[in-house]
Coordinates of C-alpha atoms in Angstrom, one line a residue:
M1 CA 50.9 -88.3 -20.0
K2 CA 47.8 -89.4 -18.2
I3 CA 46.4 -87.1 -15.6
E4 CA 47.1 -89.6 -12.9
D5 CA 50.7 -89.8 -13.8
H6 CA 51.0 -86.0 -14.0
L7 CA 49.4 -85.7 -10.6
A8 CA 51.8 -88.2 -9.1
S9 CA 54.8 -86.4 -10.3
E10 CA 53.9 -82.8 -9.8
E11 CA 53.3 -80.3 -7.0
Y12 CA 49.6 -79.6 -6.4
R13 CA 48.1 -76.5 -4.8
R14 CA 44.8 -76.5 -3.0
G15 CA 44.2 -73.0 -1.5
A16 CA 47.1 -72.3 0.8
T17 CA 48.1 -75.9 0.9
T18 CA 50.8 -77.6 -1.3
L19 CA 50.5 -81.3 -1.9
R20 CA 52.9 -83.8 -3.5
G21 CA 53.2 -87.5 -4.2
R22 CA 50.5 -89.7 -2.6
H23 CA 48.8 -86.7 -1.0
V24 CA 47.8 -85.3 -4.4
P25 CA 44.0 -85.7 -4.7
T26 CA 42.2 -87.2 -7.7
T27 CA 39.3 -84.7 -7.6
T28 CA 39.1 -81.0 -7.0
T29 CA 37.1 -79.1 -4.5
D30 CA 34.9 -77.6 -7.2
Q31 CA 34.2 -81.0 -8.6
R32 CA 33.2 -82.4 -5.2
L33 CA 30.9 -79.4 -4.6
L34 CA 29.1 -79.8 -8.0
D35 CA 29.1 -83.6 -8.2
K36 CA 25.6 -85.0 -7.8
A37 CA 26.8 -88.5 -7.3
Q38 CA 27.2 -88.1 -3.5
D39 CA 25.6 -89.8 -0.6
T40 CA 23.6 -88.0 2.1
D41 CA 26.7 -86.8 3.9
W42 CA 26.4 -83.6 1.8
V43 CA 23.6 -82.5 4.1
H44 CA 26.2 -82.3 6.9
T45 CA 29.2 -81.1 5.0
D46 CA 27.8 -78.4 2.7
P47 CA 27.1 -75.9 5.5
W48 CA 30.8 -76.1 6.4
R49 CA 31.7 -75.5 2.7
V50 CA 29.9 -72.1 3.0
M51 CA 32.5 -71.1 5.6
R52 CA 35.3 -72.2 3.3
I53 CA 33.8 -70.2 0.4
T54 CA 33.4 -67.2 2.7
A55 CA 37.1 -67.5 3.7
E56 CA 38.1 -67.5 0.0
F57 CA 36.2 -64.3 -0.6
V58 CA 37.8 -62.7 2.5
E59 CA 41.3 -63.8 1.4
G60 CA 40.7 -62.5 -2.1
F61 CA 39.3 -59.1 -1.0
G62 CA 42.1 -58.7 1.5
S63 CA 44.8 -59.4 -1.0
L64 CA 43.5 -57.2 -3.8
A65 CA 41.7 -54.3 -2.0
E66 CA 44.7 -52.0 -2.4
L67 CA 45.7 -53.1 -5.9
G68 CA 44.7 -49.9 -7.6
P69 CA 43.7 -49.6 -11.3
A70 CA 44.0 -53.0 -13.0
V71 CA 43.1 -54.9 -16.2
S72 CA 42.3 -58.6 -16.4
V73 CA 43.9 -60.4 -19.3
F74 CA 42.6 -63.8 -20.5
G75 CA 43.8 -66.3 -23.1
S76 CA 44.7 -69.9 -23.8
A77 CA 47.0 -71.7 -21.3
R78 CA 48.2 -73.7 -24.4
L79 CA 49.9 -70.8 -26.2
K80 CA 53.6 -71.5 -26.7
P81 CA 56.4 -68.9 -26.1
D82 CA 57.1 -68.8 -29.9
S83 CA 53.4 -67.9 -30.7
R84 CA 52.7 -64.5 -32.1
Y85 CA 49.9 -64.2 -29.6
Y86 CA 52.3 -64.9 -26.7
A87 CA 54.5 -62.1 -27.9
A88 CA 51.4 -59.9 -28.1
G89 CA 50.6 -60.8 -24.5
V90 CA 54.0 -59.8 -23.3
E91 CA 53.7 -56.5 -25.1
L92 CA 50.2 -56.0 -23.7
G93 CA 51.4 -56.5 -20.2
K94 CA 54.2 -54.0 -20.7
L95 CA 52.0 -51.3 -22.2
L96 CA 49.3 -51.7 -19.5
V97 CA 51.9 -51.2 -16.8
E98 CA 53.2 -48.1 -18.6
A99 CA 49.6 -46.8 -18.7
G100 CA 49.4 -47.2 -14.9
Y101 CA 47.5 -50.5 -14.6
A102 CA 48.3 -53.7 -12.7
V103 CA 47.8 -56.8 -14.8
I104 CA 45.6 -59.6 -13.5
T105 CA 45.6 -63.1 -15.1
G106 CA 44.6 -66.6 -14.1
G107 CA 48.3 -67.1 -13.2
G108 CA 48.8 -70.1 -15.5
P109 CA 51.0 -70.7 -18.5
G110 CA 50.5 -69.5 -22.1
A111 CA 48.7 -66.2 -22.6
M112 CA 48.5 -65.7 -18.9
E113 CA 52.2 -66.1 -18.4
A114 CA 52.9 -63.8 -21.3
A115 CA 50.9 -60.9 -19.8
N116 CA 52.4 -61.5 -16.4
K117 CA 55.8 -61.5 -17.9
G118 CA 55.3 -58.2 -19.7
A119 CA 54.0 -56.6 -16.5
N120 CA 56.7 -58.1 -14.2
E121 CA 59.6 -57.2 -16.5
S122 CA 58.3 -53.6 -16.8
G123 CA 58.3 -53.2 -13.0
G124 CA 54.5 -53.3 -12.6
T125 CA 52.2 -55.3 -10.4
S126 CA 51.7 -58.8 -11.9
V127 CA 48.8 -60.6 -10.3
G128 CA 47.9 -64.3 -10.7
L129 CA 44.6 -65.7 -9.5
G130 CA 45.2 -69.4 -9.6
I131 CA 42.6 -72.2 -9.4
E132 CA 42.8 -75.7 -8.2
L133 CA 42.8 -77.9 -11.3
P134 CA 43.9 -81.5 -11.8
F135 CA 46.3 -80.7 -14.6
E136 CA 48.0 -77.4 -13.6
A137 CA 50.5 -76.9 -10.9
G138 CA 51.1 -73.5 -9.3
L139 CA 51.5 -70.0 -10.6
N140 CA 53.8 -69.0 -13.4
P141 CA 57.1 -67.5 -12.3
Y142 CA 56.2 -63.9 -13.4
V143 CA 53.4 -63.5 -10.8
D144 CA 54.5 -61.3 -7.9
L145 CA 51.1 -61.2 -6.2
G146 CA 49.3 -64.6 -6.3
V147 CA 46.1 -65.9 -4.7
N148 CA 45.0 -69.5 -5.1
F149 CA 41.3 -70.4 -5.2
R150 CA 39.4 -73.6 -4.8
Y151 CA 36.2 -72.3 -6.4
F152 CA 35.8 -70.8 -9.9
F153 CA 32.9 -68.5 -8.9
V154 CA 35.0 -66.9 -6.2
R155 CA 37.9 -66.4 -8.5
K156 CA 35.6 -64.9 -11.2
T157 CA 34.4 -62.3 -8.8
M158 CA 37.9 -61.1 -8.2
F159 CA 38.6 -60.8 -12.0
V160 CA 35.7 -58.4 -12.3
K161 CA 35.7 -56.6 -9.0
Y162 CA 39.3 -55.4 -9.2
A163 CA 39.6 -54.7 -12.9
Q164 CA 38.7 -51.6 -15.0
G165 CA 38.3 -53.8 -18.1
Y166 CA 39.2 -57.1 -19.9
V167 CA 41.6 -57.8 -22.7
V168 CA 41.0 -61.3 -24.2
L169 CA 43.6 -63.1 -26.3
P170 CA 42.7 -66.2 -28.3
G171 CA 41.7 -69.1 -26.2
G172 CA 39.4 -72.0 -25.7
F173 CA 36.5 -72.9 -23.4
G174 CA 37.9 -71.3 -20.3
T175 CA 38.7 -68.0 -22.2
L176 CA 35.2 -68.0 -23.7
D177 CA 33.7 -68.6 -20.3
E178 CA 35.4 -65.5 -18.8
L179 CA 34.6 -63.4 -21.9
F180 CA 30.9 -64.2 -21.9
E181 CA 30.7 -63.9 -18.1
A182 CA 31.8 -60.3 -18.5
V183 CA 29.5 -59.6 -21.5
T184 CA 26.5 -60.9 -19.5
L185 CA 27.4 -58.8 -16.5
A186 CA 27.7 -55.7 -18.7
Q187 CA 24.5 -56.6 -20.6
T188 CA 22.5 -56.9 -17.4
Q189 CA 24.1 -53.8 -16.0
K190 CA 25.7 -55.6 -13.1
I191 CA 28.9 -53.8 -14.2
T192 CA 29.0 -50.5 -16.1
S193 CA 31.6 -48.8 -18.3
F194 CA 33.6 -52.0 -18.5
P195 CA 35.5 -52.2 -21.9
I196 CA 36.0 -55.7 -23.3
V197 CA 38.7 -55.9 -25.9
L198 CA 39.4 -58.9 -28.1
L199 CA 43.0 -59.0 -29.3
G200 CA 43.4 -60.9 -32.7
T201 CA 40.8 -60.0 -35.3
S202 CA 41.4 -63.1 -37.5
F203 CA 40.8 -65.3 -34.5
W204 CA 37.7 -63.5 -33.1
T205 CA 36.0 -62.3 -36.3
P206 CA 34.1 -65.6 -37.1
M207 CA 32.6 -65.5 -33.6
I208 CA 31.6 -61.8 -33.9
D209 CA 30.1 -62.6 -37.3
W210 CA 28.0 -65.3 -35.7
I211 CA 26.9 -63.0 -32.9
R212 CA 26.0 -60.3 -35.4
H213 CA 24.4 -62.4 -38.1
T214 CA 22.7 -65.0 -35.9
L215 CA 22.1 -63.8 -32.4
L216 CA 21.3 -60.3 -33.4
V217 CA 19.3 -61.2 -36.5
E218 CA 17.2 -63.7 -34.5
G219 CA 16.5 -61.0 -31.9
M220 CA 18.4 -62.8 -29.1
I221 CA 20.5 -59.7 -28.3
S222 CA 20.5 -56.0 -29.2
D223 CA 22.8 -53.8 -31.2
G224 CA 24.4 -52.4 -28.1
D225 CA 25.4 -55.8 -27.0
V226 CA 27.5 -56.4 -30.1
E227 CA 29.1 -53.0 -29.7
R228 CA 30.4 -54.0 -26.2
L229 CA 33.1 -56.1 -28.0
H230 CA 36.0 -54.2 -29.5
L231 CA 38.3 -56.0 -32.0
V232 CA 41.9 -55.0 -32.3
D233 CA 45.2 -56.5 -33.6
E234 CA 47.7 -54.4 -31.8
P235 CA 48.3 -54.4 -28.0
A236 CA 48.7 -50.6 -28.1
D237 CA 45.2 -50.3 -29.5
A238 CA 43.8 -52.5 -26.7
V239 CA 45.4 -50.3 -24.1
R240 CA 44.2 -47.2 -25.8
L241 CA 40.6 -48.4 -25.6
I242 CA 40.9 -49.2 -21.9
V243 CA 42.4 -45.8 -21.1
R244 CA 39.7 -44.0 -23.2
D245 CA 36.9 -45.7 -21.3
D246 CA 38.6 -45.0 -18.0
V247 CA 39.0 -41.3 -18.8
R248 CA 35.3 -41.2 -20.0
L249 CA 34.2 -42.7 -16.7
A250 CA 36.2 -40.3 -14.7
Q251 CA 34.7 -37.4 -16.5
T252 CA 31.1 -38.6 -15.7
R253 CA 31.7 -39.0 -12.0
P254 CA 30.1 -36.4 -9.8
E255 CA 32.5 -33.9 -8.1

């Protein structure tokens, strides 16, 4: 199905607004912000965009400020329910709730839906941070606290600010973007004691090998940067690493 056909037949969310039929836009807010092919009207409209961006930060902070301990889970939106990684995502969501964490995802299908499902069905808090995209409509049905964003950079802030760590299931460009965003923030000490766990060793090992044998050997990163990434195969091991780092951080806090 072409994107145009999909948009014409589906519900579309833009922030707090729901659009259908002929009201569905052909571009997103992010796209219009970043598109250089604009006329000089941007001089007059961009200052107003700042207010909209500020409003998104306020909405996100207000919705999540009392969330409590949480873990952000990432992975492909393309994972099918019969995938072993989908099953791992459901188990991960369940175990995180049992360990006392809320589960934060991007609110979409695939791996995100799996983690939300595990959290929701275990009686925990299941958070979805949605984003305005031309090919996704709404949050998955397992989200019980959802916030929709227009801007990726605002949404990314929420993923990091309200989480004690990341667990990353197999995924594509979007998943890699979130992963390396977190690694960069940890490397530059913008965030500290922030475990990053990669679930699925057969999927992630080739990337880790390239990081270790190319980036590290060429002097682009240090040994400690590689050690920030933990590879596991079992959801229980991922949760154990998150809890271990959480306990370690609590022990180092001043009385």
